[in-house]
């Protein structure tokens, strides 16, 4: 299917980028290096309730602009969390740090000096019965370094599936499955890279 082809292409490009940017430092230095490069945050304190988790996920959009910066509060995620979106899937916060740390410098260059990439949080809800926080968001930004000035403009939804665990001194809540979907096919979203701004709608859903 076209979705499988798109996912395969992006997975290969991500692996290639990681190979190029990994360089010569020892693996033990990788997490520190890429975390600094991406501006990743970690409070070091795990959320103690689903409501706190919701608040901190909200901050990732509204304060950290994480859809563009990759700056997730990694303390909210289990070390073996599975991350999936329409183009890529991998396991572990270490893999997330590596992928983001290598891709963010490329993204920042393409955005140019204006760097107007925005992570707009349209809605956020908590489903305690099933155990997830769900967001609806709009990732939008102009790639000013490219002469045809394309605009990335995608509306999507993410479910942050979480578990509560007792550590003897209380409850800790962490995300074990990050499940991101887009409201347009992945292939159309990627076509935004090679078309002029506004050519492709950011959602296939009726408002």
Coordinates of N, CA and C in Angstrom, one line a residue:
X1 N 0.8 -1.2 0.0 CA 0.0 0.0 0.0 C 0.9 1.2 0.0
X2 N 0.3 2.4 -0.4 CA 1.0 3.6 -0.4 C 1.5 4.0 1.0
X3 N 0.7 3.7 2.0 CA 1.1 4.1 3.4 C 2.3 3.3 3.8
X4 N 2.4 2.0 3.4 CA 3.6 1.2 3.7 C 4.8 1.7 3.0
X5 N 4.6 2.1 1.7 CA 5.8 2.6 1.0 C 6.3 3.9 1.6
X6 N 5.4 4.8 2.0 CA 5.7 6.1 2.6 C 6.5 5.8 3.9
X7 N 5.9 4.9 4.7 CA 6.6 4.6 6.0 C 8.0 4.0 5.8
X8 N 8.1 3.2 4.8 CA 9.4 2.6 4.5 C 10.4 3.6 4.1
X9 N 10.0 4.6 3.2 CA 10.9 5.7 2.8 C 11.4 6.5 3.9
X10 N 10.4 6.9 4.8 CA 10.8 7.8 5.9 C 11.7 7.0 6.9
X11 N 11.4 5.8 7.1 CA 12.2 5.0 8.0 C 13.6 4.9 7.5
X12 N 13.8 4.7 6.2 CA 15.1 4.6 5.6 C 15.9 6.0 5.7
X13 N 15.1 7.1 5.5 CA 15.8 8.4 5.6 C 16.2 8.7 7.0
X14 N 15.3 8.3 8.0 CA 15.7 8.5 9.4 C 16.9 7.7 9.7
X15 N 17.0 6.5 9.3 CA 18.2 5.6 9.6 C 19.4 6.2 9.0
X16 N 19.3 6.7 7.7 CA 20.4 7.4 7.1 C 20.9 8.6 7.8
X17 N 19.9 9.4 8.2 CA 20.3 10.7 9.0 C 21.0 10.3 10.3
X18 N 20.5 9.3 11.0 CA 21.1 8.9 12.2 C 22.5 8.4 12.0
X19 N 22.7 7.7 10.9 CA 24.0 7.2 10.6 C 25.0 8.3 10.3
X20 N 24.5 9.3 9.6 CA 25.4 10.4 9.2 C 25.8 11.3 10.4
X21 N 24.8 11.5 11.3 CA 25.0 12.4 12.4 C 25.5 11.7 13.6
X22 N 25.6 10.4 13.6 CA 26.0 9.7 14.8 C 27.5 10.0 15.1
X23 N 28.3 10.1 14.0 CA 29.7 10.5 14.2 C 30.5 9.5 15.0
X24 N 31.5 10.0 15.6 CA 32.5 9.1 16.3 C 32.3 9.0 17.8
X25 N 31.6 9.9 18.5 CA 31.5 9.8 20.0 C 31.0 8.4 20.4
X26 N 31.5 8.0 21.6 CA 31.1 6.7 22.1 C 29.6 6.7 22.4
X27 N 29.0 5.5 22.4 CA 27.5 5.4 22.6 C 27.1 6.0 23.9
X28 N 28.0 6.0 24.9 CA 27.6 6.5 26.2 C 27.5 8.0 26.2
X29 N 28.0 8.7 25.2 CA 27.9 10.1 25.1 C 26.7 10.5 24.3
X30 N 26.1 9.6 23.5 CA 25.1 9.9 22.6 C 23.9 10.6 23.1
X31 N 23.4 10.0 24.2 CA 22.1 10.6 24.8 C 22.4 12.0 25.2
X32 N 23.5 12.3 25.9 CA 23.7 13.7 26.3 C 23.9 14.6 25.2
X33 N 24.6 14.2 24.2 CA 24.9 15.1 23.0 C 23.6 15.4 22.3
X34 N 22.8 14.4 21.9 CA 21.6 14.7 21.2 C 20.6 15.4 22.0
X35 N 20.5 15.1 23.3 CA 19.5 15.8 24.1 C 19.8 17.3 24.1
X36 N 21.1 17.7 24.2 CA 21.4 19.1 24.2 C 21.1 19.7 22.8
X37 N 21.4 19.0 21.8 CA 21.2 19.5 20.4 C 19.7 19.8 20.1
X38 N 18.9 18.9 20.7 CA 17.4 19.1 20.4 C 16.7 19.9 21.4
X39 N 17.4 20.3 22.5 CA 16.8 21.0 23.6 C 15.8 20.2 24.3
X40 N 16.0 18.9 24.4 CA 15.0 18.0 25.1 C 15.0 18.3 26.6
X41 N 13.8 18.1 27.2 CA 13.7 18.4 28.6 C 13.4 17.2 29.3
X42 N 13.8 17.1 30.6 CA 13.4 16.1 31.5 C 13.4 16.7 32.9
X43 N 12.2 16.7 33.5 CA 12.2 17.3 34.8 C 12.8 16.4 35.9
X44 N 12.9 15.1 35.5 CA 13.5 14.1 36.4 C 12.4 13.6 37.4
X45 N 11.2 14.2 37.3 CA 10.1 13.9 38.3 C 9.0 13.3 37.4
X46 N 8.6 12.0 37.8 CA 7.5 11.4 37.1 C 6.2 11.9 37.5
X47 N 5.2 12.1 36.6 CA 3.9 12.5 37.1 C 3.3 11.5 38.1
X48 N 2.5 12.0 39.0 CA 1.9 11.2 40.0 C 0.4 11.0 39.9
X49 N -0.2 11.6 38.8 CA -1.6 11.4 38.5 C -1.8 11.7 37.0
X50 N -2.9 11.1 36.5 CA -3.3 11.4 35.1 C -3.5 12.8 34.8
X51 N -4.0 13.6 35.8 CA -4.2 15.0 35.6 C -2.9 15.8 35.4
X52 N -1.9 15.4 36.2 CA -0.6 16.0 36.1 C 0.0 15.6 34.8
X53 N -0.2 14.4 34.3 CA 0.3 14.0 33.0 C -0.3 14.8 31.9
X54 N -1.6 15.0 32.0 CA -2.3 15.9 31.0 C -1.7 17.3 31.0
X55 N -1.5 17.8 32.1 CA -0.9 19.2 32.2 C 0.5 19.3 31.6
X56 N 1.3 18.3 31.8 CA 2.7 18.3 31.3 C 2.7 18.0 29.8
X57 N 1.8 17.2 29.3 CA 1.7 17.0 27.9 C 1.2 18.3 27.2
X58 N 0.3 19.0 27.8 CA -0.2 20.3 27.3 C 1.0 21.2 27.2
X59 N 1.9 21.3 28.2 CA 3.0 22.2 28.2 C 4.0 21.8 27.0
X60 N 4.1 20.5 26.7 CA 5.0 20.2 25.6 C 4.5 20.9 24.3
X61 N 3.2 21.1 24.1 CA 2.8 21.8 22.9 C 2.9 23.3 23.1
X62 N 2.3 23.8 24.2 CA 2.2 25.2 24.3 C 3.5 26.0 24.7
X63 N 4.4 25.3 25.4 CA 5.6 25.9 25.9 C 6.8 25.4 25.2
X64 N 6.9 24.1 24.9 CA 8.0 23.5 24.3 C 8.0 23.4 22.8
X65 N 6.8 23.6 22.2 CA 6.7 23.6 20.7 C 7.2 22.2 20.2
X66 N 6.9 21.1 20.8 CA 7.6 19.9 20.6 C 7.4 19.3 19.2
X67 N 6.3 19.6 18.5 CA 6.2 19.0 17.2 C 7.3 19.5 16.3
X68 N 7.9 20.6 16.5 CA 9.0 21.1 15.8 C 10.3 20.9 16.5
X69 N 10.3 21.1 17.8 CA 11.6 21.0 18.5 C 11.9 19.6 19.0
X70 N 10.9 18.7 19.1 CA 11.1 17.4 19.6 C 11.2 17.4 21.1
X71 N 11.0 18.6 21.7 CA 11.2 18.8 23.2 C 10.1 18.2 24.0
X72 N 10.1 16.9 24.2 CA 9.1 16.3 25.1 C 9.7 16.2 26.5
X73 N 8.9 16.2 27.5 CA 9.3 16.0 28.8 C 9.4 14.5 29.0
X74 N 10.6 14.0 28.8 CA 10.8 12.5 28.8 C 10.6 11.8 30.1
X75 N 10.5 12.6 31.2 CA 10.1 12.0 32.5 C 8.7 11.4 32.5
X76 N 7.9 11.9 31.5 CA 6.5 11.4 31.4 C 6.4 10.1 30.6
X77 N 7.5 9.6 30.1 CA 7.5 8.4 29.3 C 8.3 7.3 29.8
X78 N 7.7 6.0 29.8 CA 8.5 4.9 30.2 C 9.7 4.7 29.3
X79 N 10.8 4.2 29.8 CA 12.0 4.0 29.0 C 11.8 3.1 27.7
X80 N 10.8 2.2 27.8 CA 10.6 1.3 26.7 C 9.3 1.7 26.0
X81 N 8.9 2.9 26.1 CA 7.7 3.4 25.4 C 7.8 3.2 23.9
X82 N 6.7 2.8 23.3 CA 6.6 2.6 21.8 C 6.1 3.9 21.2
X83 N 6.8 4.4 20.2 CA 6.4 5.7 19.5 C 6.0 5.3 18.1
X84 N 4.8 5.7 17.7 CA 4.4 5.4 16.3 C 3.6 6.6 15.7
X85 N 3.9 6.8 14.4 CA 3.1 7.8 13.7 C 2.9 7.3 12.3
X86 N 2.3 8.0 11.3 CA 2.0 7.4 10.0 C 3.3 7.1 9.2
X87 N 4.4 7.6 9.6 CA 5.6 7.3 8.8 C 6.7 6.5 9.5
X88 N 6.6 6.3 10.8 CA 7.7 5.8 11.5 C 7.2 5.1 12.8
X89 N 8.0 4.1 13.3 CA 7.6 3.4 14.5 C 8.9 2.9 15.1
X90 N 9.1 3.1 16.4 CA 10.3 2.6 17.1 C 10.0 2.5 18.6
X91 N 10.9 1.9 19.3 CA 10.7 1.7 20.8 C 11.8 2.3 21.6
X92 N 11.5 3.0 22.7 CA 12.4 3.5 23.6 C 12.7 5.0 23.6
X93 N 12.8 5.6 24.7 CA 13.1 7.0 24.8 C 14.5 7.3 24.3
X94 N 15.4 6.4 24.4 CA 16.7 6.6 23.9 C 16.7 6.7 22.4
X95 N 15.9 5.9 21.7 CA 15.7 6.0 20.3 C 15.1 7.3 19.9
X96 N 14.1 7.8 20.7 CA 13.5 9.0 20.4 C 14.5 10.2 20.5
X97 N 15.3 10.1 21.5 CA 16.4 11.2 21.7 C 17.3 11.2 20.5
X98 N 17.7 10.0 20.1 CA 18.6 9.9 18.9 C 18.0 10.5 17.7
X99 N 16.8 10.0 17.4 CA 16.1 10.5 16.2 C 15.9 12.0 16.2
X100 N 15.4 12.5 17.3 CA 15.1 13.9 17.3 C 16.4 14.7 17.3
X101 N 17.4 14.3 18.1 CA 18.6 15.0 18.1 C 19.3 15.2 16.8
X102 N 19.1 14.2 15.9 CA 19.7 14.3 14.5 C 18.9 15.0 13.5
X103 N 17.5 15.0 13.7 CA 16.6 15.6 12.7 C 16.4 17.1 13.0
X104 N 16.4 17.5 14.3 CA 16.1 18.9 14.6 C 17.0 19.9 13.9
X105 N 18.3 19.7 13.9 CA 19.2 20.7 13.2 C 18.8 20.8 11.7
X106 N 18.4 19.8 11.1 CA 18.0 19.8 9.7 C 16.7 20.7 9.6
X107 N 15.7 20.4 10.5 CA 14.5 21.1 10.5 C 14.7 22.6 10.7
X108 N 15.5 22.9 11.7 CA 15.8 24.3 12.0 C 16.4 25.0 10.8
X109 N 17.3 24.4 10.1 CA 17.9 25.0 8.9 C 16.8 25.3 7.9
X110 N 16.0 24.3 7.6 CA 14.9 24.5 6.6 C 13.9 25.6 7.0
X111 N 13.7 25.8 8.2 CA 12.7 26.8 8.7 C 13.3 28.2 8.4
X112 N 14.7 28.3 8.5 CA 15.3 29.6 8.3 C 15.3 30.5 9.5
X113 N 15.8 31.7 9.3 CA 15.9 32.6 10.4 C 14.6 33.0 11.0
X114 N 13.5 33.0 10.3 CA 12.2 33.4 10.8 C 11.7 32.3 11.8
X115 N 12.0 31.1 11.5 CA 11.7 29.9 12.3 C 10.3 30.1 13.0
X116 N 9.3 30.1 12.2 CA 7.9 30.3 12.7 C 7.1 29.0 12.9
X117 N 7.8 27.9 13.0 CA 7.1 26.6 13.2 C 6.3 26.6 14.5
X118 N 5.1 26.2 14.4 CA 4.2 26.3 15.6 C 3.5 24.9 15.8
X119 N 3.4 24.6 17.1 CA 2.7 23.4 17.5 C 1.4 23.9 18.2
X120 N 0.3 24.0 17.5 CA -0.9 24.6 18.0 C -1.8 23.5 18.6
X121 N -2.0 23.6 19.9 CA -2.8 22.6 20.6 C -4.3 23.0 20.5
X122 N -5.1 22.2 19.7 CA -6.4 22.5 19.4 C -7.4 22.0 20.5
X123 N -7.0 20.8 21.0 CA -7.9 20.2 22.1 C -7.1 19.2 22.8
X124 N -7.4 19.0 24.1 CA -6.7 18.0 24.9 C -7.7 17.4 25.9
X125 N -7.8 16.1 26.0 CA -8.8 15.4 26.8 C -8.2 14.3 27.6
X126 N -8.8 13.9 28.7 CA -8.3 12.8 29.5 C -9.4 11.7 29.6
X127 N -9.0 10.5 29.2 CA -9.9 9.4 29.3 C -9.4 8.4 30.4
X128 N -9.8 8.6 31.7 CA -9.2 7.8 32.7 C -9.7 6.4 32.7
X129 N -10.9 6.2 32.1 CA -11.5 4.8 32.1 C -10.6 3.9 31.2
X130 N -10.1 4.4 30.1 CA -9.3 3.6 29.2 C -7.8 3.8 29.4
X131 N -7.5 5.0 30.0 CA -6.1 5.2 30.3 C -5.3 5.9 29.3
X132 N -5.8 7.0 28.7 CA -5.0 7.8 27.8 C -5.4 9.3 27.8
X133 N -4.4 10.1 27.4 CA -4.6 11.5 27.1 C -4.6 11.6 25.6
X134 N -5.6 12.4 25.1 CA -5.7 12.5 23.6 C -5.6 14.0 23.3
X135 N -4.8 14.3 22.3 CA -4.6 15.7 21.8 C -5.0 15.8 20.3
X136 N -5.5 16.9 20.0 CA -5.7 17.3 18.5 C -4.9 18.5 18.3
X137 N -4.1 18.6 17.3 CA -3.1 19.6 17.1 C -2.9 20.0 15.7
X138 N -2.3 21.1 15.5 CA -1.9 21.6 14.1 C -0.5 22.0 14.1
X139 N 0.3 21.2 13.3 CA 1.7 21.5 13.1 C 1.8 22.3 11.8
X140 N 2.3 23.6 12.0 CA 2.3 24.5 10.8 C 3.6 25.3 10.8
X141 N 4.3 25.4 9.7 CA 5.5 26.2 9.6 C 6.0 26.3 8.2
X142 N 6.6 27.4 7.8 CA 7.1 27.6 6.4 C 8.6 27.3 6.4
X143 N 8.9 26.5 5.3 CA 10.3 26.1 5.1 C 11.0 27.2 4.2
X144 N 11.4 28.2 4.9 CA 11.9 29.4 4.1 C 13.2 29.2 3.4
X145 N 14.0 28.2 3.7 CA 15.2 28.0 3.0 C 15.0 27.4 1.6
X146 N 13.9 26.9 1.4 CA 13.6 26.3 0.1 C 13.0 27.4 -0.8
X147 N 13.4 27.5 -2.1 CA 13.1 28.6 -2.9 C 11.6 28.6 -3.2
X148 N 10.9 27.5 -3.2 CA 9.4 27.5 -3.5 C 8.6 27.7 -2.2
X149 N 9.3 27.9 -1.1 CA 8.6 28.2 0.2 C 7.4 27.3 0.5
X150 N 7.6 26.0 0.6 CA 6.5 25.2 1.0 C 6.1 25.4 2.5
X151 N 4.9 25.0 2.8 CA 4.4 25.1 4.2 C 4.0 23.7 4.6
X152 N 4.5 23.3 5.8 CA 4.1 22.1 6.4 C 2.8 22.5 7.3
X153 N 1.7 21.9 7.0 CA 0.5 22.3 7.7 C -0.4 21.0 7.8
X154 N -0.2 20.3 9.0 CA -0.9 19.0 9.2 C -1.6 19.1 10.5
X155 N -2.9 18.6 10.5 CA -3.7 18.5 11.7 C -3.7 17.0 12.0
X156 N -3.4 16.7 13.3 CA -3.4 15.3 13.7 C -3.9 15.1 15.1
X157 N -3.9 13.9 15.5 CA -4.3 13.5 16.9 C -3.3 12.5 17.5
X158 N -3.0 12.7 18.7 CA -2.1 11.7 19.4 C -2.8 11.2 20.7
X159 N -2.7 9.9 20.8 CA -3.1 9.3 22.1 C -1.9 8.9 22.9
X160 N -1.8 9.4 24.1 CA -0.7 9.0 25.0 C -1.3 8.0 26.0
X161 N -1.1 6.7 25.7 CA -1.6 5.7 26.6 C -0.6 5.5 27.8
X162 N -1.2 5.5 29.0 CA -0.4 5.5 30.2 C -0.8 4.4 31.2
X163 N 0.2 4.1 32.1 CA 0.0 3.2 33.2 C 0.3 3.9 34.5
X164 N -0.4 3.5 35.5 CA 0.0 3.9 36.9 C 0.7 2.8 37.6
X165 N 1.8 3.1 38.2 CA 2.6 2.1 38.9 C 2.9 2.6 40.3
X166 N 2.9 1.7 41.3 CA 3.2 2.0 42.6 C 4.7 1.8 42.8
X167 N 5.4 2.8 43.4 CA 6.8 2.7 43.7 C 7.1 2.6 45.2
X168 N 6.1 2.3 46.0 CA 6.3 2.1 47.4 C 6.0 3.4 48.2
X169 N 6.3 4.6 47.5 CA 6.1 5.8 48.1 C 5.0 6.6 47.5
X170 N 4.3 6.0 46.6 CA 3.2 6.6 45.9 C 3.0 6.1 44.5
X171 N 2.2 6.8 43.7 CA 1.9 6.3 42.3 C 2.7 7.1 41.3
X172 N 3.2 6.4 40.3 CA 3.9 7.1 39.2 C 3.1 6.8 37.9
X173 N 2.9 7.8 37.1 CA 2.1 7.6 35.8 C 3.0 7.9 34.7
X174 N 3.2 7.0 33.8 CA 4.0 7.2 32.6 C 3.4 6.6 31.3
X175 N 3.7 7.3 30.2 CA 3.2 6.9 28.9 C 4.0 5.7 28.4
X176 N 3.2 4.6 28.0 CA 3.9 3.4 27.5 C 3.7 3.3 26.0
X177 N 2.7 4.0 25.4 CA 2.4 4.0 24.0 C 2.0 5.3 23.5
X178 N 2.8 5.9 22.5 CA 2.5 7.1 21.9 C 2.0 6.8 20.5
X179 N 0.8 7.1 20.2 CA 0.1 6.7 19.0 C -0.4 8.0 18.3
X180 N 0.3 8.4 17.2 CA 0.0 9.6 16.5 C -0.6 9.3 15.1
X181 N -1.7 10.0 14.8 CA -2.4 9.8 13.5 C -2.5 11.2 12.9
X182 N -2.6 11.3 11.6 CA -2.9 12.5 10.8 C -4.2 12.5 10.1
X183 N -4.8 13.7 9.9 CA -6.1 13.7 9.3 C -6.0 13.8 7.7
X184 N -4.8 13.7 7.2 CA -4.6 13.5 5.8 C -3.6 12.3 5.6
X185 N -3.6 11.6 4.5 CA -2.7 10.5 4.3 C -1.3 11.0 4.3
X186 N -0.4 10.1 4.8 CA 1.0 10.5 5.0 C 1.6 10.9 3.7
X187 N 1.3 10.3 2.6 CA 1.8 10.7 1.3 C 1.5 12.1 0.9
X188 N 0.2 12.5 1.2 CA -0.1 13.9 0.9 C 0.6 14.9 1.8
X189 N 0.8 14.5 3.1 CA 1.5 15.4 4.0 C 2.9 15.6 3.5
X190 N 3.6 14.5 3.0 CA 4.9 14.6 2.5 C 5.0 15.4 1.2
X191 N 3.9 15.4 0.4 CA 3.9 16.2 -0.8 C 3.9 17.7 -0.5
X192 N 3.6 18.1 0.7 CA 3.7 19.5 1.0 C 5.1 20.0 0.9
X193 N 6.1 19.1 1.0 CA 7.5 19.5 0.9 C 7.9 20.0 -0.5
X194 N 7.1 19.5 -1.5 CA 7.5 19.8 -2.9 C 6.4 20.6 -3.6
X195 N 5.5 21.2 -2.8 CA 4.4 22.0 -3.4 C 4.4 23.4 -2.7
X196 N 3.8 24.3 -3.4 CA 3.7 25.7 -2.8 C 2.7 25.7 -1.6
X197 N 2.9 26.6 -0.7 CA 2.0 26.7 0.5 C 0.6 26.8 0.1
X198 N -0.3 26.0 0.8 CA -1.7 26.1 0.6 C -2.2 25.2 -0.4
X199 N -1.4 24.4 -1.1 CA -1.8 23.6 -2.2 C -2.6 22.4 -1.7
X200 N -2.1 21.8 -0.5 CA -2.7 20.6 0.0 C -3.4 21.0 1.4
X201 N -4.6 20.6 1.5 CA -5.4 20.9 2.8 C -4.8 20.1 3.9
X202 N -4.9 20.8 5.1 CA -4.3 20.2 6.3 C -5.1 19.1 7.0
X203 N -6.3 18.9 6.5 CA -7.2 17.9 7.1 C -8.2 17.4 6.1
X204 N -8.6 16.1 6.2 CA -9.6 15.6 5.4 C -10.9 15.6 6.1
X205 N -11.0 16.0 7.3 CA -12.2 16.0 8.1 C -13.0 17.3 8.0
X206 N -14.3 17.2 8.1 CA -15.1 18.4 8.1 C -15.2 19.0 9.5
X207 N -15.0 20.3 9.6 CA -15.0 21.0 10.9 C -16.4 21.1 11.3

